[in-house]
Short mmCIF file of C-alpha atoms in Angstrom, two decimals:
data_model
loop_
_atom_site.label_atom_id
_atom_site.label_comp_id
_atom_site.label_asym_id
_atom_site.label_seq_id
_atom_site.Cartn_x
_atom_site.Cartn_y
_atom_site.Cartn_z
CA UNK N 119 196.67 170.82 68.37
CA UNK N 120 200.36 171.24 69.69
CA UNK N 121 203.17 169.58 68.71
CA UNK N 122 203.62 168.05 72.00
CA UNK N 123 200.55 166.23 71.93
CA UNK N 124 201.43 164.17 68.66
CA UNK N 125 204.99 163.67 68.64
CA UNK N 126 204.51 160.21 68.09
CA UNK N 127 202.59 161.03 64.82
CA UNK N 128 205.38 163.19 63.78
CA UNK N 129 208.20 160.65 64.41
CA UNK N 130 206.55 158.14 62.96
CA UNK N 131 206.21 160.15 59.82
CA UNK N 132 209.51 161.07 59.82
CA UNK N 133 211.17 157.56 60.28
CA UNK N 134 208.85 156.17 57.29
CA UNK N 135 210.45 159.36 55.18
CA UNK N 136 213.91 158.18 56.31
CA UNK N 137 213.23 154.26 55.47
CA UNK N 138 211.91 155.39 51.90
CA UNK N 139 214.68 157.79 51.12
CA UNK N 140 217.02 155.02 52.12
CA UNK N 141 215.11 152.10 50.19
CA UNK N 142 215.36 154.25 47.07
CA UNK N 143 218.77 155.67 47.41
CA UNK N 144 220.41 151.46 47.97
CA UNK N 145 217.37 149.48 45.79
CA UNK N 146 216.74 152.25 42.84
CA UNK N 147 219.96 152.41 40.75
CA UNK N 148 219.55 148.34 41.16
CA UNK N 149 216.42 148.50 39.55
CA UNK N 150 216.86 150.80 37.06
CA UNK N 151 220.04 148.84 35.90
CA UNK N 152 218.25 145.38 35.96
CA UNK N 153 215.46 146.83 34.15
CA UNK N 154 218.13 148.53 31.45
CA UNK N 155 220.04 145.29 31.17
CA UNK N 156 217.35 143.26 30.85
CA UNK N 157 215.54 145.35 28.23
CA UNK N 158 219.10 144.97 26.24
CA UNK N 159 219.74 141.73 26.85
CA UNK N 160 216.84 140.55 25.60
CA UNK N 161 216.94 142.54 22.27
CA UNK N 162 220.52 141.24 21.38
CA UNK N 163 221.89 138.68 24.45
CA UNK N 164 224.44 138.69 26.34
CA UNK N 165 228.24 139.43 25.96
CA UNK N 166 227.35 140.77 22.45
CA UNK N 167 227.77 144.56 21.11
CA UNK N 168 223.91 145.89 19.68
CA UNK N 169 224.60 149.09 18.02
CA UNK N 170 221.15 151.08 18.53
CA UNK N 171 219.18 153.17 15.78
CA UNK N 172 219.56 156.94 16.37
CA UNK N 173 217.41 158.20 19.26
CA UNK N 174 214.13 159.83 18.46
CA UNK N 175 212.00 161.88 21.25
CA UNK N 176 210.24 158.48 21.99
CA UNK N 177 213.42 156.32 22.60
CA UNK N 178 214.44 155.62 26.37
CA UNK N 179 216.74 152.57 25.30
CA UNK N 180 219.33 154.64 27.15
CA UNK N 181 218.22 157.49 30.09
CA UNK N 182 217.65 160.71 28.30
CA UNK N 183 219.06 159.59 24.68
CA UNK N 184 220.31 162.86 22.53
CA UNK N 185 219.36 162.59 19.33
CA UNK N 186 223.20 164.04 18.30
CA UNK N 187 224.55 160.59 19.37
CA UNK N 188 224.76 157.10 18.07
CA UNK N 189 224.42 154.37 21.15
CA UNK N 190 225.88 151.04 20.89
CA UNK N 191 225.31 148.79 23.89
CA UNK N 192 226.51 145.02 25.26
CA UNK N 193 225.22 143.48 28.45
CA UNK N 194 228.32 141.86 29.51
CA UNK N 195 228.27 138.87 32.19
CA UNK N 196 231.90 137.59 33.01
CA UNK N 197 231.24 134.44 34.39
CA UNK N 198 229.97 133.51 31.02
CA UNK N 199 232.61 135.17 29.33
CA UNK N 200 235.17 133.00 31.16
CA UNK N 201 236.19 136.02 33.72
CA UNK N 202 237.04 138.66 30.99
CA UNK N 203 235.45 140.49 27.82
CA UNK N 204 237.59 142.39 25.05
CA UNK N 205 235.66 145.40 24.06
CA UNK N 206 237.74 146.05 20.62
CA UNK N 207 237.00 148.50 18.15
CA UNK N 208 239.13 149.72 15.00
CA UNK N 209 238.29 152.32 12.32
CA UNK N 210 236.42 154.30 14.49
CA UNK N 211 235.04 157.66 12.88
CA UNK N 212 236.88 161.08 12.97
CA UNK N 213 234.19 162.32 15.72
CA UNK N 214 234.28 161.80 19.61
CA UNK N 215 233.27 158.59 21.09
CA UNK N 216 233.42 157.18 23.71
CA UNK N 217 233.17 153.55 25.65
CA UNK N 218 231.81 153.69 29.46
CA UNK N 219 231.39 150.83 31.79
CA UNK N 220 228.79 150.52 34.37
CA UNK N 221 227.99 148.23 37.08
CA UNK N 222 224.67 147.15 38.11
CA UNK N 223 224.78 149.72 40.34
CA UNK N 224 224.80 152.31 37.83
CA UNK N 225 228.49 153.21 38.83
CA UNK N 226 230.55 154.77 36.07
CA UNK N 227 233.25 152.71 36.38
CA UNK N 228 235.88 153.07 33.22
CA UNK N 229 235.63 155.26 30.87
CA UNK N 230 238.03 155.39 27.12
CA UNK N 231 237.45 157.91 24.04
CA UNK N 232 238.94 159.17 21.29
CA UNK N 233 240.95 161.23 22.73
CA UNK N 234 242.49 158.17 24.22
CA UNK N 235 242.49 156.14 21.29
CA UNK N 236 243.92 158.32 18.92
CA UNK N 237 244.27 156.12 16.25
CA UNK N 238 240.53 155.01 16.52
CA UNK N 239 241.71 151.44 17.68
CA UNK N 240 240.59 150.15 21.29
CA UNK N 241 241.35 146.68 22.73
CA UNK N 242 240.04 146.84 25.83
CA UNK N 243 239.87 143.51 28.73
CA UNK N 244 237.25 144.10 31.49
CA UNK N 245 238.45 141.59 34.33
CA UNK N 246 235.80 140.10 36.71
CA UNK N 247 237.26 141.00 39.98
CA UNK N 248 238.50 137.63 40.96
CA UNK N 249 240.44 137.57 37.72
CA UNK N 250 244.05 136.66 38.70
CA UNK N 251 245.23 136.79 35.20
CA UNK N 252 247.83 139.28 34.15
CA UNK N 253 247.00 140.70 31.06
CA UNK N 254 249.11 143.37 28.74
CA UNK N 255 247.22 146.54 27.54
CA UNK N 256 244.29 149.06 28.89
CA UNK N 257 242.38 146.92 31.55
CA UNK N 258 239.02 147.44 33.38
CA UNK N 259 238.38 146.01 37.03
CA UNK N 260 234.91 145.32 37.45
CA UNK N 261 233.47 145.46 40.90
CA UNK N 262 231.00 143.05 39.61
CA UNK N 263 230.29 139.95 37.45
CA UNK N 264 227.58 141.81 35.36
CA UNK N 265 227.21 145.00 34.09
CA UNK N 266 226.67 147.37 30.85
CA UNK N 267 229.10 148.70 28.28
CA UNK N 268 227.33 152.07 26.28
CA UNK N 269 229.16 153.37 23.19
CA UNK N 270 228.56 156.76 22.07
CA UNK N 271 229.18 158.07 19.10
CA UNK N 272 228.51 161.50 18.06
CA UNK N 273 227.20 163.11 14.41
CA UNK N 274 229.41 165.82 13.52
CA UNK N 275 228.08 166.37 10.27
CA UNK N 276 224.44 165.28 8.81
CA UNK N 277 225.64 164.70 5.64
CA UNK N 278 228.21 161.39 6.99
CA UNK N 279 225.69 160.02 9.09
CA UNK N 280 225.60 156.55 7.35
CA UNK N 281 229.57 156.72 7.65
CA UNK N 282 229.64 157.12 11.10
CA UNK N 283 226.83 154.30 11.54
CA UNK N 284 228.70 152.14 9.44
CA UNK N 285 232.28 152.61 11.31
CA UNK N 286 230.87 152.63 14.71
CA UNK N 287 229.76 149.06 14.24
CA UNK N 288 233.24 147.62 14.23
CA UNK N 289 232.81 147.86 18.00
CA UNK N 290 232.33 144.43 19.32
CA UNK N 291 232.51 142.48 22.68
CA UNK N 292 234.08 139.17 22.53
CA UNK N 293 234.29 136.69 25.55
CA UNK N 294 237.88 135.87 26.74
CA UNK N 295 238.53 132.13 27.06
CA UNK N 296 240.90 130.52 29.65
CA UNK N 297 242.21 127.56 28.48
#
């Protein structure tokens, strides 16, 4: 068999491998994230921090979980919110952490830690991205109306586990209002 006799085999091949590699590099991170956010959403809603158990080999809450961090998560949706969520925390524990934003793309979008927010305080406004409002302080521009926020939070030390539990739940997410 030569080449030559079945090119039309071989381009047919090859422009069903390009159509699936493109499918799966636009339609994949979609899924993933819809699957994520819907998986969250339903275990604690919408616009509302859920501050996660620690990870054990079986948990896939969050893509390849370490069982060194603490994961808090909050499906936000900004239309509901009223075009902007605070993500506020205060008394955060002596340990990195960190607060990253992701569209339902599964963009990294915005990303704050402790490093950042030396004093362990973070108010934080994610804007939808027809927001016109101007707003003081550390702001996020969403590309979207929807999206994920994942707090990490990392045990130091075995023996203040509870205390670092128990401080990273003063992370919340609270709808902004217009009036």
């Amino acid at each position: 068999m030569s080449v030559a006799r079945h090119w039309r085999w071989i381009a047919a091949t090859l422009l069903v491998a390009v159509a699936v590699h493109a499918a799966s590099v636009l339609y994949l991170p979609q899924l993933i994230m819809w699957r994520t956010v819907t998986a969250i959403g339903r275990a604690g809603g919408v616009n509302r921090m859920v501050h996660g158990r620690r990870p054990t080999a079986a948990a896939r809450g969050v893509v390849r979980p370490s069982p060194d961090l603490l994961y808090s998560t909050c499906v936000y949706d900004l239309d509901e919110a009223g075009g902007g969520l605070w993500v506020r925390a205060h008394g955060m524990p002596h340990t990195y952490w960190s607060v990253s934003l992701f569209d339902m793309q599964t963009d990294n979008f915005y990303v704050v830690d402790d490093r950042q927010a030396k004093d362990g305080t973070l108010d934080l406004l994610i804007e939808a991205p027809d927001w016109d409002k101007p707003m003081p302080g550390r702001i996020a521009h969403a590309p979207g109306p929807r999206g994920l926020v994942l707090v990490r939070t990392l045990i130091d030390d075995e023996a203040h586990v509870a205390d670092i539990d128990a401080a990273r739940r003063h992370v919340t997410c609270e709808a902004y209002q217009r009036r």
